Amino acid sequence: MLLKSLCQGWIGEIYILLVVLLCIIFEAFLTLQGWKMYANLLIDLFRFLAPFLRNAELTKPTQLLYKGTLRVLLVLLHDFPEFLCDYYYTFCDVIPPNCIQMRNLILSTFPRNMRLPDPFTPNLKVDLLPEISHTPRIVTNITPQIQAAFKKDLDSYLKSRARVTFLSELRSKLQISTEPGARYNIPLINALVLYVGTEAINYIHQKGLTPSMSTIAHSSHMDIFQNLAVDLDTEGRYLFLNAIANQLRYPNSHTHYFSCTLLYLFAEANSEAIQEQITRLFESVARSCSQHKQPGGVREAESWTEKS
């Protein structure tokens, strides 16, 4: 019993030291413009925690480390939100999909100079907000995560819908094993969703339009998203929808487009299973955080699906 108490006390000291050190290190890197180095430290921390969190194996030491990590993220959210805004994609790419609370702390961050609109304001016209035309800054280069040959076929389909077999082969391109819970290449799914989405936004803007339920429909970009929603199994669809949900943040062009995309997939779903999975995604996000820590794009899309 004495040994157990000593061990728990020692772990508690490590937990406090982790929070203090990471905050002090960030201050130092801030003055040296070393955000990338600090981001790499956090990525290593997330990767260390990932196997325990993915399998829900939270021993006492792991629980303390997890709580310490959440504390660090809360400090960053409050004092350095732009850092989390810039590196949100990189962090969410290594955080297990089932760690909804940790992911939402990152996704709920918004720049300090921005004032968020209340999504529950009566007759709020989201498509008239000036912020939805602003492109968010993303410091991660996602192109290397998409294999060159696959990207060539992807670009060809987005441009001219060439290779009619592209959609039918897409699911196999994302699979890496047959083991349940590890069938899919999650970084590739995340990169694919963001890449196709940004290409769609550029295409719509080039036509002088803004994303909406009508302007995103009947395009090569939506062909890909609808194919994934229908063709993937439950596990793959969960990862695909999570990749979309990772883009629902503060008001910007990405949040608006991907909100419209989720709503379109919900409205055009050919089965209740797809609609139920989208609804459960919103419910799990809502349960994991308070309203002020819930990503704004999620609240917007959730309110629409509730009406539906």
PDB file of C-alpha atoms in Angstrom:
ATOM      1  CA  MET A   1       0.000   0.000   0.000  1.00  0.00           C
ATOM      2  CA  LEU A   2       2.850   2.383   0.855  1.00  0.00           C
ATOM      3  CA  LEU A   3       4.586   1.562  -2.421  1.00  0.00           C
ATOM      4  CA  LYS A   4       1.346   2.169  -4.325  1.00  0.00           C
ATOM      5  CA  SER A   5       0.902   5.569  -2.659  1.00  0.00           C
ATOM      6  CA  LEU A   6       4.494   6.530  -3.430  1.00  0.00           C
ATOM      7  CA  CYS A   7       4.083   5.499  -7.073  1.00  0.00           C
ATOM      8  CA  GLN A   8       0.851   7.448  -7.450  1.00  0.00           C
ATOM      9  CA  GLY A   9       2.471  10.501  -5.887  1.00  0.00           C
ATOM     10  CA  TRP A  10       5.430  10.209  -8.225  1.00  0.00           C
ATOM     11  CA  ILE A  11       3.103   9.896 -11.232  1.00  0.00           C
ATOM     12  CA  GLY A  12       1.216  12.976 -10.051  1.00  0.00           C
ATOM     13  CA  GLU A  13       4.461  14.943  -9.934  1.00  0.00           C
ATOM     14  CA  ILE A  14       5.273  13.813 -13.481  1.00  0.00           C
ATOM     15  CA  TYR A  15       1.806  14.923 -14.596  1.00  0.00           C
ATOM     16  CA  ILE A  16       2.277  18.401 -13.124  1.00  0.00           C
ATOM     17  CA  LEU A  17       5.775  18.597 -14.572  1.00  0.00           C
ATOM     18  CA  LEU A  18       4.443  17.678 -18.021  1.00  0.00           C
ATOM     19  CA  VAL A  19       1.939  20.529 -18.000  1.00  0.00           C
ATOM     20  CA  VAL A  20       4.445  23.086 -16.731  1.00  0.00           C
ATOM     21  CA  LEU A  21       7.260  22.002 -19.044  1.00  0.00           C
ATOM     22  CA  LEU A  22       5.159  21.933 -22.193  1.00  0.00           C
ATOM     23  CA  CYS A  23       3.794  25.398 -21.442  1.00  0.00           C
ATOM     24  CA  ILE A  24       7.291  26.781 -20.705  1.00  0.00           C
ATOM     25  CA  ILE A  25       8.713  25.138 -23.822  1.00  0.00           C
ATOM     26  CA  PHE A  26       5.936  26.659 -25.909  1.00  0.00           C
ATOM     27  CA  GLU A  27       6.766  30.118 -24.564  1.00  0.00           C
ATOM     28  CA  ALA A  28      10.390  29.579 -25.591  1.00  0.00           C
ATOM     29  CA  PHE A  29       9.458  28.309 -29.044  1.00  0.00           C
ATOM     30  CA  LEU A  30       7.044  31.193 -29.461  1.00  0.00           C
ATOM     31  CA  THR A  31       9.840  33.704 -29.113  1.00  0.00           C
ATOM     32  CA  LEU A  32      11.990  31.658 -31.522  1.00  0.00           C
ATOM     33  CA  GLN A  33       9.162  31.169 -34.008  1.00  0.00           C
ATOM     34  CA  GLY A  34       9.543  27.451 -33.387  1.00  0.00           C
ATOM     35  CA  TRP A  35       5.896  26.392 -33.579  1.00  0.00           C
ATOM     36  CA  LYS A  36       6.770  23.489 -35.883  1.00  0.00           C
ATOM     37  CA  MET A  37       9.227  22.056 -33.353  1.00  0.00           C
ATOM     38  CA  TYR A  38       6.668  22.309 -30.563  1.00  0.00           C
ATOM     39  CA  ALA A  39       4.016  20.745 -32.790  1.00  0.00           C
ATOM     40  CA  ASN A  40       6.349  17.783 -33.357  1.00  0.00           C
ATOM     41  CA  LEU A  41       6.645  17.331 -29.573  1.00  0.00           C
ATOM     42  CA  LEU A  42       2.871  17.192 -29.237  1.00  0.00           C
ATOM     43  CA  ILE A  43       2.620  14.791 -32.177  1.00  0.00           C
ATOM     44  CA  ASP A  44       5.068  12.448 -30.427  1.00  0.00           C
ATOM     45  CA  LEU A  45       2.934  12.686 -27.289  1.00  0.00           C
ATOM     46  CA  PHE A  46      -0.268  11.894 -29.208  1.00  0.00           C
ATOM     47  CA  ARG A  47       1.414   8.945 -30.929  1.00  0.00           C
ATOM     48  CA  PHE A  48       2.589   7.579 -27.597  1.00  0.00           C
ATOM     49  CA  LEU A  49      -0.928   7.799 -26.163  1.00  0.00           C
ATOM     50  CA  ALA A  50      -2.672   6.525 -29.316  1.00  0.00           C
ATOM     51  CA  PRO A  51      -2.433   2.735 -28.703  1.00  0.00           C
ATOM     52  CA  PHE A  52      -3.774   3.093 -25.155  1.00  0.00           C
ATOM     53  CA  LEU A  53      -6.584   5.426 -26.184  1.00  0.00           C
ATOM     54  CA  ARG A  54      -7.505   3.416 -29.283  1.00  0.00           C
ATOM     55  CA  ASN A  55      -7.958   0.268 -27.206  1.00  0.00           C
ATOM     56  CA  ALA A  56      -9.351   2.124 -24.157  1.00  0.00           C
ATOM     57  CA  GLU A  57      -6.549   0.713 -21.981  1.00  0.00           C
ATOM     58  CA  LEU A  58      -6.299   3.568 -19.493  1.00  0.00           C
ATOM     59  CA  THR A  59      -4.268   2.491 -16.494  1.00  0.00           C
ATOM     60  CA  LYS A  60      -3.690   5.002 -13.714  1.00  0.00           C
ATOM     61  CA  PRO A  61      -0.453   6.368 -15.233  1.00  0.00           C
ATOM     62  CA  THR A  62      -2.079   6.601 -18.669  1.00  0.00           C
ATOM     63  CA  GLN A  63      -5.097   8.415 -17.235  1.00  0.00           C
ATOM     64  CA  LEU A  64      -2.838  10.994 -15.594  1.00  0.00           C
ATOM     65  CA  LEU A  65      -0.865  11.473 -18.797  1.00  0.00           C
ATOM     66  CA  TYR A  66      -4.101  11.840 -20.766  1.00  0.00           C
ATOM     67  CA  LYS A  67      -5.462  14.418 -18.306  1.00  0.00           C
ATOM     68  CA  GLY A  68      -2.160  16.275 -18.454  1.00  0.00           C
ATOM     69  CA  THR A  69      -2.364  16.366 -22.235  1.00  0.00           C
ATOM     70  CA  LEU A  70      -5.907  17.766 -22.079  1.00  0.00           C
ATOM     71  CA  ARG A  71      -4.675  20.419 -19.637  1.00  0.00           C
ATOM     72  CA  VAL A  72      -1.926  21.431 -22.072  1.00  0.00           C
ATOM     73  CA  LEU A  73      -4.456  21.662 -24.907  1.00  0.00           C
ATOM     74  CA  LEU A  74      -6.728  23.834 -22.753  1.00  0.00           C
ATOM     75  CA  VAL A  75      -3.827  26.206 -22.039  1.00  0.00           C
ATOM     76  CA  LEU A  76      -3.022  26.394 -25.750  1.00  0.00           C
ATOM     77  CA  LEU A  77      -6.685  26.918 -26.622  1.00  0.00           C
ATOM     78  CA  HIS A  78      -6.922  29.819 -24.199  1.00  0.00           C
ATOM     79  CA  ASP A  79      -3.552  31.507 -24.721  1.00  0.00           C
ATOM     80  CA  PHE A  80      -2.342  30.414 -28.173  1.00  0.00           C
ATOM     81  CA  PRO A  81      -5.429  29.495 -30.242  1.00  0.00           C
ATOM     82  CA  GLU A  82      -3.767  30.331 -33.565  1.00  0.00           C
ATOM     83  CA  PHE A  83      -1.259  27.543 -32.953  1.00  0.00           C
ATOM     84  CA  LEU A  84      -4.011  24.931 -32.669  1.00  0.00           C
ATOM     85  CA  CYS A  85      -5.824  26.474 -35.647  1.00  0.00           C
ATOM     86  CA  ASP A  86      -2.717  26.111 -37.817  1.00  0.00           C
ATOM     87  CA  TYR A  87      -1.874  22.543 -36.790  1.00  0.00           C
ATOM     88  CA  TYR A  88      -5.369  21.121 -36.290  1.00  0.00           C
ATOM     89  CA  TYR A  89      -5.076  18.769 -39.288  1.00  0.00           C
ATOM     90  CA  THR A  90      -1.705  17.351 -38.232  1.00  0.00           C
ATOM     91  CA  PHE A  91      -2.928  16.710 -34.684  1.00  0.00           C
ATOM     92  CA  CYS A  92      -6.280  15.166 -35.680  1.00  0.00           C
ATOM     93  CA  ASP A  93      -4.434  12.933 -38.135  1.00  0.00           C
ATOM     94  CA  VAL A  94      -2.608  11.133 -35.302  1.00  0.00           C
ATOM     95  CA  ILE A  95      -5.294  11.271 -32.594  1.00  0.00           C
ATOM     96  CA  PRO A  96      -7.423   8.067 -32.661  1.00  0.00           C
ATOM     97  CA  PRO A  97     -10.939   8.658 -34.062  1.00  0.00           C
ATOM     98  CA  ASN A  98     -12.561   7.509 -30.803  1.00  0.00           C
ATOM     99  CA  CYS A  99     -10.850  10.315 -28.815  1.00  0.00           C
ATOM    100  CA  ILE A 100     -13.663  12.746 -29.459  1.00  0.00           C
ATOM    101  CA  GLN A 101     -13.056  15.018 -26.462  1.00  0.00           C
ATOM    102  CA  MET A 102      -9.395  15.596 -27.303  1.00  0.00           C
ATOM    103  CA  ARG A 103     -10.162  16.180 -30.969  1.00  0.00           C
ATOM    104  CA  ASN A 104     -12.961  18.629 -30.205  1.00  0.00           C
ATOM    105  CA  LEU A 105     -10.726  20.715 -27.955  1.00  0.00           C
ATOM    106  CA  ILE A 106      -8.584  21.291 -31.001  1.00  0.00           C
ATOM    107  CA  LEU A 107     -11.421  21.760 -33.495  1.00  0.00           C
ATOM    108  CA  SER A 108     -13.299  24.229 -31.272  1.00  0.00           C
ATOM    109  CA  THR A 109     -10.373  26.665 -31.348  1.00  0.00           C
ATOM    110  CA  PHE A 110     -10.755  29.888 -33.304  1.00  0.00           C
ATOM    111  CA  PRO A 111      -8.503  32.947 -33.853  1.00  0.00           C
ATOM    112  CA  ARG A 112      -8.523  35.505 -31.061  1.00  0.00           C
ATOM    113  CA  ASN A 113      -9.527  38.339 -33.404  1.00  0.00           C
ATOM    114  CA  MET A 114     -12.695  36.490 -34.486  1.00  0.00           C
ATOM    115  CA  ARG A 115     -16.092  36.787 -32.842  1.00  0.00           C
ATOM    116  CA  LEU A 116     -18.193  33.702 -33.450  1.00  0.00           C
ATOM    117  CA  PRO A 117     -21.848  34.115 -34.459  1.00  0.00           C
ATOM    118  CA  ASP A 118     -24.436  32.398 -32.294  1.00  0.00           C
ATOM    119  CA  PRO A 119     -25.617  29.407 -34.383  1.00  0.00           C
ATOM    120  CA  PHE A 120     -28.947  29.431 -32.513  1.00  0.00           C
ATOM    121  CA  THR A 121     -29.775  32.985 -33.573  1.00  0.00           C
ATOM    122  CA  PRO A 122     -33.246  32.947 -35.203  1.00  0.00           C
ATOM    123  CA  ASN A 123     -33.101  33.194 -39.008  1.00  0.00           C
ATOM    124  CA  LEU A 124     -29.296  33.170 -39.016  1.00  0.00           C
ATOM    125  CA  LYS A 125     -28.120  33.118 -42.665  1.00  0.00           C
ATOM    126  CA  VAL A 126     -24.835  31.253 -42.555  1.00  0.00           C
ATOM    127  CA  ASP A 127     -24.265  31.663 -46.281  1.00  0.00           C
ATOM    128  CA  LEU A 128     -24.273  35.466 -45.809  1.00  0.00           C
ATOM    129  CA  LEU A 129     -21.509  35.512 -43.187  1.00  0.00           C
ATOM    130  CA  PRO A 130     -18.410  37.211 -44.653  1.00  0.00           C
ATOM    131  CA  GLU A 131     -16.161  34.690 -42.883  1.00  0.00           C
ATOM    132  CA  ILE A 132     -17.291  31.789 -45.094  1.00  0.00           C
ATOM    133  CA  SER A 133     -15.301  33.251 -47.998  1.00  0.00           C
ATOM    134  CA  HIS A 134     -12.050  33.184 -46.008  1.00  0.00           C
ATOM    135  CA  THR A 135      -9.680  30.270 -46.600  1.00  0.00           C
ATOM    136  CA  PRO A 136      -8.197  28.946 -43.342  1.00  0.00           C
ATOM    137  CA  ARG A 137      -4.444  28.572 -43.058  1.00  0.00           C
ATOM    138  CA  ILE A 138      -3.239  24.966 -42.936  1.00  0.00           C
ATOM    139  CA  VAL A 139       0.478  24.442 -42.440  1.00  0.00           C
ATOM    140  CA  THR A 140       0.364  20.723 -43.258  1.00  0.00           C
ATOM    141  CA  ASN A 141       1.212  19.614 -46.788  1.00  0.00           C
ATOM    142  CA  ILE A 142      -1.209  16.770 -47.469  1.00  0.00           C
ATOM    143  CA  THR A 143      -0.043  16.004 -51.017  1.00  0.00           C
ATOM    144  CA  PRO A 144       2.780  13.598 -49.975  1.00  0.00           C
ATOM    145  CA  GLN A 145       0.200  11.496 -48.122  1.00  0.00           C
ATOM    146  CA  ILE A 146      -1.515  10.674 -51.432  1.00  0.00           C
ATOM    147  CA  GLN A 147       0.542   8.279 -53.544  1.00  0.00           C
ATOM    148  CA  ALA A 148       1.610   9.751 -56.897  1.00  0.00           C
ATOM    149  CA  ALA A 149      -0.169   7.157 -59.056  1.00  0.00           C
ATOM    150  CA  PHE A 150      -3.369   7.434 -57.015  1.00  0.00           C
ATOM    151  CA  LYS A 151      -3.230  11.249 -57.126  1.00  0.00           C
ATOM    152  CA  LYS A 152      -2.836  11.153 -60.915  1.00  0.00           C
ATOM    153  CA  ASP A 153      -6.002   9.065 -61.271  1.00  0.00           C
ATOM    154  CA  LEU A 154      -7.776  11.245 -58.694  1.00  0.00           C
ATOM    155  CA  ASP A 155      -6.923  14.493 -60.492  1.00  0.00           C
ATOM    156  CA  SER A 156      -7.980  12.970 -63.801  1.00  0.00           C
ATOM    157  CA  TYR A 157     -11.368  11.999 -62.384  1.00  0.00           C
ATOM    158  CA  LEU A 158     -11.901  15.382 -60.722  1.00  0.00           C
ATOM    159  CA  LYS A 159     -11.123  17.153 -63.998  1.00  0.00           C
ATOM    160  CA  SER A 160     -13.025  15.072 -66.512  1.00  0.00           C
ATOM    161  CA  ARG A 161     -14.481  12.019 -64.730  1.00  0.00           C
ATOM    162  CA  ALA A 162     -11.966   9.956 -66.715  1.00  0.00           C
ATOM    163  CA  ARG A 163     -11.505   6.266 -65.924  1.00  0.00           C
ATOM    164  CA  VAL A 164     -14.978   5.041 -65.186  1.00  0.00           C
ATOM    165  CA  THR A 165     -13.506   2.356 -62.917  1.00  0.00           C
ATOM    166  CA  PHE A 166     -11.999   4.926 -60.545  1.00  0.00           C
ATOM    167  CA  LEU A 167     -14.997   5.002 -58.220  1.00  0.00           C
ATOM    168  CA  SER A 168     -15.405   1.226 -58.121  1.00  0.00           C
ATOM    169  CA  GLU A 169     -11.709   0.822 -57.248  1.00  0.00           C
ATOM    170  CA  LEU A 170     -11.636   3.604 -54.660  1.00  0.00           C
ATOM    171  CA  ARG A 171     -12.543   1.471 -51.655  1.00  0.00           C
ATOM    172  CA  SER A 172      -9.736  -1.003 -52.321  1.00  0.00           C
ATOM    173  CA  LYS A 173      -7.247   1.872 -52.595  1.00  0.00           C
ATOM    174  CA  LEU A 174      -8.106   2.901 -49.023  1.00  0.00           C
ATOM    175  CA  GLN A 175      -7.895  -0.592 -47.515  1.00  0.00           C
ATOM    176  CA  ILE A 176      -4.649  -1.902 -46.042  1.00  0.00           C
ATOM    177  CA  SER A 177      -5.741  -5.091 -44.249  1.00  0.00           C
ATOM    178  CA  THR A 178      -8.676  -7.353 -43.487  1.00  0.00           C
ATOM    179  CA  GLU A 179      -8.358  -7.091 -39.720  1.00  0.00           C
ATOM    180  CA  PRO A 180     -11.441  -5.520 -38.097  1.00  0.00           C
ATOM    181  CA  GLY A 181     -10.633  -2.130 -36.619  1.00  0.00           C
ATOM    182  CA  ALA A 182      -7.536  -1.710 -38.793  1.00  0.00           C
ATOM    183  CA  ARG A 183      -8.833  -2.221 -42.319  1.00  0.00           C
ATOM    184  CA  TYR A 184      -8.288   1.309 -43.614  1.00  0.00           C
ATOM    185  CA  ASN A 185      -5.474   3.765 -44.212  1.00  0.00           C
ATOM    186  CA  ILE A 186      -6.751   6.573 -41.977  1.00  0.00           C
ATOM    187  CA  PRO A 187      -4.153   9.234 -42.988  1.00  0.00           C
ATOM    188  CA  LEU A 188      -5.015   8.586 -46.648  1.00  0.00           C
ATOM    189  CA  ILE A 189      -8.752   8.940 -45.986  1.00  0.00           C
ATOM    190  CA  ASN A 190      -8.136  12.216 -44.124  1.00  0.00           C
ATOM    191  CA  ALA A 191      -5.912  13.552 -46.916  1.00  0.00           C
ATOM    192  CA  LEU A 192      -8.337  12.439 -49.638  1.00  0.00           C
ATOM    193  CA  VAL A 193     -11.299  14.179 -48.001  1.00  0.00           C
ATOM    194  CA  LEU A 194      -9.462  17.469 -47.475  1.00  0.00           C
ATOM    195  CA  TYR A 195      -7.883  17.417 -50.951  1.00  0.00           C
ATOM    196  CA  VAL A 196     -11.152  16.712 -52.775  1.00  0.00           C
ATOM    197  CA  GLY A 197     -12.924  19.324 -50.638  1.00  0.00           C
ATOM    198  CA  THR A 198     -10.396  22.080 -51.323  1.00  0.00           C
ATOM    199  CA  GLU A 199     -10.463  21.264 -55.042  1.00  0.00           C
ATOM    200  CA  ALA A 200     -14.266  21.512 -54.963  1.00  0.00           C
ATOM    201  CA  ILE A 201     -14.142  24.879 -53.204  1.00  0.00           C
ATOM    202  CA  ASN A 202     -11.693  26.229 -55.791  1.00  0.00           C
ATOM    203  CA  TYR A 203     -13.881  24.934 -58.606  1.00  0.00           C
ATOM    204  CA  ILE A 204     -17.004  26.575 -57.173  1.00  0.00           C
ATOM    205  CA  HIS A 205     -15.201  29.885 -56.530  1.00  0.00           C
ATOM    206  CA  GLN A 206     -13.817  29.922 -60.078  1.00  0.00           C
ATOM    207  CA  LYS A 207     -17.413  29.913 -61.309  1.00  0.00           C
ATOM    208  CA  GLY A 208     -18.152  32.951 -59.125  1.00  0.00           C
ATOM    209  CA  LEU A 209     -20.358  30.955 -56.749  1.00  0.00           C
ATOM    210  CA  THR A 210     -20.262  29.933 -53.102  1.00  0.00           C
ATOM    211  CA  PRO A 211     -20.820  26.424 -51.698  1.00  0.00           C
ATOM    212  CA  SER A 212     -24.450  25.503 -51.107  1.00  0.00           C
ATOM    213  CA  MET A 213     -26.636  22.417 -51.316  1.00  0.00           C
ATOM    214  CA  SER A 214     -27.203  23.167 -55.007  1.00  0.00           C
ATOM    215  CA  THR A 215     -23.696  24.237 -56.106  1.00  0.00           C
ATOM    216  CA  ILE A 216     -21.933  21.212 -54.573  1.00  0.00           C
ATOM    217  CA  ALA A 217     -24.304  18.708 -56.191  1.00  0.00           C
ATOM    218  CA  HIS A 218     -23.736  16.734 -59.403  1.00  0.00           C
ATOM    219  CA  SER A 219     -19.986  17.255 -59.532  1.00  0.00           C
ATOM    220  CA  SER A 220     -17.032  14.893 -59.742  1.00  0.00           C
ATOM    221  CA  HIS A 221     -16.117  15.909 -56.196  1.00  0.00           C
ATOM    222  CA  MET A 222     -19.521  14.940 -54.828  1.00  0.00           C
ATOM    223  CA  ASP A 223     -19.413  11.730 -56.890  1.00  0.00           C
ATOM    224  CA  ILE A 224     -16.407  10.669 -54.824  1.00  0.00           C
ATOM    225  CA  PHE A 225     -17.985  11.581 -51.486  1.00  0.00           C
ATOM    226  CA  GLN A 226     -21.285   9.883 -52.303  1.00  0.00           C
ATOM    227  CA  ASN A 227     -19.471   6.789 -53.526  1.00  0.00           C
ATOM    228  CA  LEU A 228     -17.523   6.572 -50.253  1.00  0.00           C
ATOM    229  CA  ALA A 229     -20.675   7.036 -48.174  1.00  0.00           C
ATOM    230  CA  VAL A 230     -22.442   4.219 -50.028  1.00  0.00           C
ATOM    231  CA  ASP A 231     -19.629   1.794 -50.869  1.00  0.00           C
ATOM    232  CA  LEU A 232     -17.683   1.751 -47.594  1.00  0.00           C
ATOM    233  CA  ASP A 233     -18.647  -0.594 -44.783  1.00  0.00           C
ATOM    234  CA  THR A 234     -19.586   0.694 -41.328  1.00  0.00           C
ATOM    235  CA  GLU A 235     -15.967   1.015 -40.188  1.00  0.00           C
ATOM    236  CA  GLY A 236     -14.831   2.794 -43.338  1.00  0.00           C
ATOM    237  CA  ARG A 237     -17.832   5.120 -43.381  1.00  0.00           C
ATOM    238  CA  TYR A 238     -17.187   6.058 -39.754  1.00  0.00           C
ATOM    239  CA  LEU A 239     -13.616   7.069 -40.635  1.00  0.00           C
ATOM    240  CA  PHE A 240     -14.803   8.919 -43.743  1.00  0.00           C
ATOM    241  CA  LEU A 241     -17.429  10.908 -41.818  1.00  0.00           C
ATOM    242  CA  ASN A 242     -14.881  11.665 -39.097  1.00  0.00           C
ATOM    243  CA  ALA A 243     -12.536  13.053 -41.741  1.00  0.00           C
ATOM    244  CA  ILE A 244     -15.314  15.418 -42.836  1.00  0.00           C
ATOM    245  CA  ALA A 245     -16.162  16.339 -39.230  1.00  0.00           C
ATOM    246  CA  ASN A 246     -12.505  17.302 -38.685  1.00  0.00           C
ATOM    247  CA  GLN A 247     -13.068  20.186 -41.113  1.00  0.00           C
ATOM    248  CA  LEU A 248     -16.040  21.617 -39.182  1.00  0.00           C
ATOM    249  CA  ARG A 249     -14.466  24.400 -37.156  1.00  0.00           C
ATOM    250  CA  TYR A 250     -14.914  28.159 -36.888  1.00  0.00           C
ATOM    251  CA  PRO A 251     -16.641  29.979 -39.813  1.00  0.00           C
ATOM    252  CA  ASN A 252     -14.471  29.739 -42.929  1.00  0.00           C
ATOM    253  CA  SER A 253     -14.730  28.387 -46.473  1.00  0.00           C
ATOM    254  CA  HIS A 254     -13.778  24.841 -45.455  1.00  0.00           C
ATOM    255  CA  THR A 255     -16.276  24.685 -42.595  1.00  0.00           C
ATOM    256  CA  HIS A 256     -19.050  25.950 -44.849  1.00  0.00           C
ATOM    257  CA  TYR A 257     -18.304  23.556 -47.709  1.00  0.00           C
ATOM    258  CA  PHE A 258     -17.984  20.469 -45.530  1.00  0.00           C
ATOM    259  CA  SER A 259     -21.120  21.412 -43.571  1.00  0.00           C
ATOM    260  CA  CYS A 260     -23.004  21.536 -46.863  1.00  0.00           C
ATOM    261  CA  THR A 261     -21.404  18.223 -47.849  1.00  0.00           C
ATOM    262  CA  LEU A 262     -22.587  16.434 -44.702  1.00  0.00           C
ATOM    263  CA  LEU A 263     -26.081  17.861 -45.120  1.00  0.00           C
ATOM    264  CA  TYR A 264     -26.153  16.798 -48.769  1.00  0.00           C
ATOM    265  CA  LEU A 265     -24.977  13.269 -47.929  1.00  0.00           C
ATOM    266  CA  PHE A 266     -27.669  13.078 -45.248  1.00  0.00           C
ATOM    267  CA  ALA A 267     -30.413  14.361 -47.560  1.00  0.00           C
ATOM    268  CA  GLU A 268     -29.424  12.186 -50.522  1.00  0.00           C
ATOM    269  CA  ALA A 269     -28.590   9.018 -48.545  1.00  0.00           C
ATOM    270  CA  ASN A 270     -30.014   5.868 -50.112  1.00  0.00           C
ATOM    271  CA  SER A 271     -30.342   4.119 -46.752  1.00  0.00           C
ATOM    272  CA  GLU A 272     -31.272   4.957 -43.192  1.00  0.00           C
ATOM    273  CA  ALA A 273     -27.997   3.400 -42.043  1.00  0.00           C
ATOM    274  CA  ILE A 274     -26.045   6.288 -43.564  1.00  0.00           C
ATOM    275  CA  GLN A 275     -28.357   8.883 -42.015  1.00  0.00           C
ATOM    276  CA  GLU A 276     -28.154   7.170 -38.635  1.00  0.00           C
ATOM    277  CA  GLN A 277     -24.360   7.126 -38.759  1.00  0.00           C
ATOM    278  CA  ILE A 278     -24.232  10.851 -39.555  1.00  0.00           C
ATOM    279  CA  THR A 279     -26.685  11.560 -36.730  1.00  0.00           C
ATOM    280  CA  ARG A 280     -24.677   9.458 -34.258  1.00  0.00           C
ATOM    281  CA  LEU A 281     -21.569  11.392 -35.250  1.00  0.00           C
ATOM    282  CA  PHE A 282     -23.226  14.648 -34.227  1.00  0.00           C
ATOM    283  CA  GLU A 283     -24.616  13.127 -31.024  1.00  0.00           C
ATOM    284  CA  SER A 284     -21.218  11.818 -29.923  1.00  0.00           C
ATOM    285  CA  VAL A 285     -19.652  15.224 -30.525  1.00  0.00           C
ATOM    286  CA  ALA A 286     -22.414  16.977 -28.589  1.00  0.00           C
ATOM    287  CA  ARG A 287     -22.091  14.626 -25.606  1.00  0.00           C
ATOM    288  CA  SER A 288     -18.323  14.991 -25.412  1.00  0.00           C
ATOM    289  CA  CYS A 289     -18.183  18.747 -24.879  1.00  0.00           C
ATOM    290  CA  SER A 290     -20.096  21.773 -23.683  1.00  0.00           C
ATOM    291  CA  GLN A 291     -21.673  24.102 -26.209  1.00  0.00           C
ATOM    292  CA  HIS A 292     -18.781  26.587 -26.127  1.00  0.00           C
ATOM    293  CA  LYS A 293     -16.302  23.778 -26.805  1.00  0.00           C
ATOM    294  CA  GLN A 294     -18.321  22.276 -29.659  1.00  0.00           C
ATOM    295  CA  PRO A 295     -17.013  23.128 -33.149  1.00  0.00           C
ATOM    296  CA  GLY A 296     -19.268  25.739 -34.743  1.00  0.00           C
ATOM    297  CA  GLY A 297     -19.624  23.832 -38.004  1.00  0.00           C
ATOM    298  CA  VAL A 298     -20.883  20.797 -36.105  1.00  0.00           C
ATOM    299  CA  ARG A 299     -23.591  22.856 -34.377  1.00  0.00           C
ATOM    300  CA  GLU A 300     -24.681  24.292 -37.713  1.00  0.00           C
ATOM    301  CA  ALA A 301     -24.986  20.907 -39.436  1.00  0.00           C
ATOM    302  CA  GLU A 302     -26.477  19.217 -36.364  1.00  0.00           C
ATOM    303  CA  SER A 303     -29.318  21.745 -36.097  1.00  0.00           C
ATOM    304  CA  TRP A 304     -30.209  21.116 -39.753  1.00  0.00           C
ATOM    305  CA  THR A 305     -30.274  17.320 -39.421  1.00  0.00           C
ATOM    306  CA  GLU A 306     -32.439  17.601 -36.296  1.00  0.00           C
ATOM    307  CA  LYS A 307     -35.002  19.530 -38.345  1.00  0.00           C
ATOM    308  CA  SER A 308     -34.825  16.860 -41.042  1.00  0.00           C
TER     309      SER A 308
END
